[in-house]
């Protein structure tokens, strides 16, 4: 298990590299050029500038999250070939600075969604929360009407830029069904995986978050069967997944341990965090501790240990604790605590396997 930590870059993230460096066992950051518009080729000078900034701290840049996929690719529009070419060029450039894994997602229109970014937990900390009925009761047409009529309309986790394009995007997806989206993902993978292979970069698709259909939009990375299908589209170790215990764990019928075992040689990257799922389908992101949530983090770590996992791991999200002001879900303190929990479990398993010796 190689521990890494997501960092959004100077000016974008109050967390500092010198503090990340002090978390035990963290060897690199998970990064992206957040200011490059989706679909465009990443400029080499910006990639190199990022590298120059991070490397003095002794942290590597081997994991990128995310090189986002243009909607024209997801929609299968004629323009997609141009965007796929740009994607390939970005892969080639990232290889030049030592990137080994690229995390991406294939969710239409939205990335992750929550209904409250600062929901209070019993201990006074706050965390990302999803109220299922709030989202499922929202009719997509009504949503688009509200957004069009009210430029200030927003929901947590939605960037204003994305919202501006929302109405036309919803329209574009009106006739796109799950099998279309799958076909478009297959086309994308057939286009990029040979480049990833040549450049020794493992592609790691992130599960949909939450892992079910929202606002009538198709979602295709939701559980074991769908992941198996996607991995079969291009049968190469370079076509892999980001196994995210929190995203998949929001649906308690997902068997995360079975997935770790089944997809063992196709997981270049793991996001390990806990989530507490309520009976009505709502969920909140708790501390990493097994006792605090629905996902058995000890067993997840044990499963990774059992498969001899040598991929990258990040603690994913954390709560907001100790009055920290940070990006929602991405504070320093709780993610650092999460890392120590993960190491604690990992090191204990390791020691037990060696018969108690250091
Ligand atoms: C949430 C993250 C996701 C993830 C992308 C991967 O904080 O786990 O935004 O980065 O879906 O492309």
PDB file of C-alpha atoms and ligand atoms in Angstrom, residues 6 65-66 68 103-105 107 111-112 206 271 314 316-317 330, ligand 1:
ATOM      1  CA  UNK A   6      -4.962  14.689  -2.569  1.00  0.00           C
ATOM      2  CA  UNK A  65      -6.987  12.713 -10.243  1.00  0.00           C
ATOM      3  CA  UNK A  66      -8.608  13.507 -12.522  1.00  0.00           C
ATOM      4  CA  UNK A  68     -11.699  14.695 -16.780  1.00  0.00           C
ATOM      5  CA  UNK A 103      -8.036   8.402 -12.047  1.00  0.00           C
ATOM      6  CA  UNK A 104     -11.074   9.557 -14.035  1.00  0.00           C
ATOM      7  CA  UNK A 105     -14.819   9.091 -14.001  1.00  0.00           C
ATOM      8  CA  UNK A 107     -20.507  10.201 -14.757  1.00  0.00           C
ATOM      9  CA  UNK A 111     -19.231  14.411 -10.534  1.00  0.00           C
ATOM     10  CA  UNK A 112     -20.006  13.490  -6.909  1.00  0.00           C
ATOM     11  CA  UNK A 206     -13.766   5.955 -10.324  1.00  0.00           C
ATOM     12  CA  UNK A 271      -9.795   5.429  -1.955  1.00  0.00           C
ATOM     13  CA  UNK A 314      -5.570   7.763  -0.322  1.00  0.00           C
ATOM     14  CA  UNK A 316     -10.269  10.075   0.413  1.00  0.00           C
ATOM     15  CA  UNK A 317     -12.534  12.429   2.354  1.00  0.00           C
ATOM     16  CA  UNK A 330     -10.540  17.752   2.091  1.00  0.00           C
TER      17      UNK A 330
HETATM   18  C1  LIG B   1     -14.695  13.270  -4.630  1.00  0.00           C
HETATM   19  C2  LIG B   1     -13.829  12.460  -5.489  1.00  0.00           C
HETATM   20  C3  LIG B   1     -14.313  12.498  -6.917  1.00  0.00           C
HETATM   21  C4  LIG B   1     -13.279  11.908  -7.809  1.00  0.00           C
HETATM   22  C5  LIG B   1     -13.647  11.891  -9.244  1.00  0.00           C
HETATM   23  C6  LIG B   1     -12.680  11.019  -9.990  1.00  0.00           C
HETATM   24  O1  LIG B   1     -14.217  13.985  -3.848  1.00  0.00           O
HETATM   25  O2  LIG B   1     -13.644  11.175  -5.031  1.00  0.00           O
HETATM   26  O3  LIG B   1     -14.517  13.808  -7.275  1.00  0.00           O
HETATM   27  O4  LIG B   1     -12.135  12.681  -7.719  1.00  0.00           O
HETATM   28  O5  LIG B   1     -14.924  11.425  -9.431  1.00  0.00           O
HETATM   29  O6  LIG B   1     -12.715  11.361 -11.316  1.00  0.00           O
END
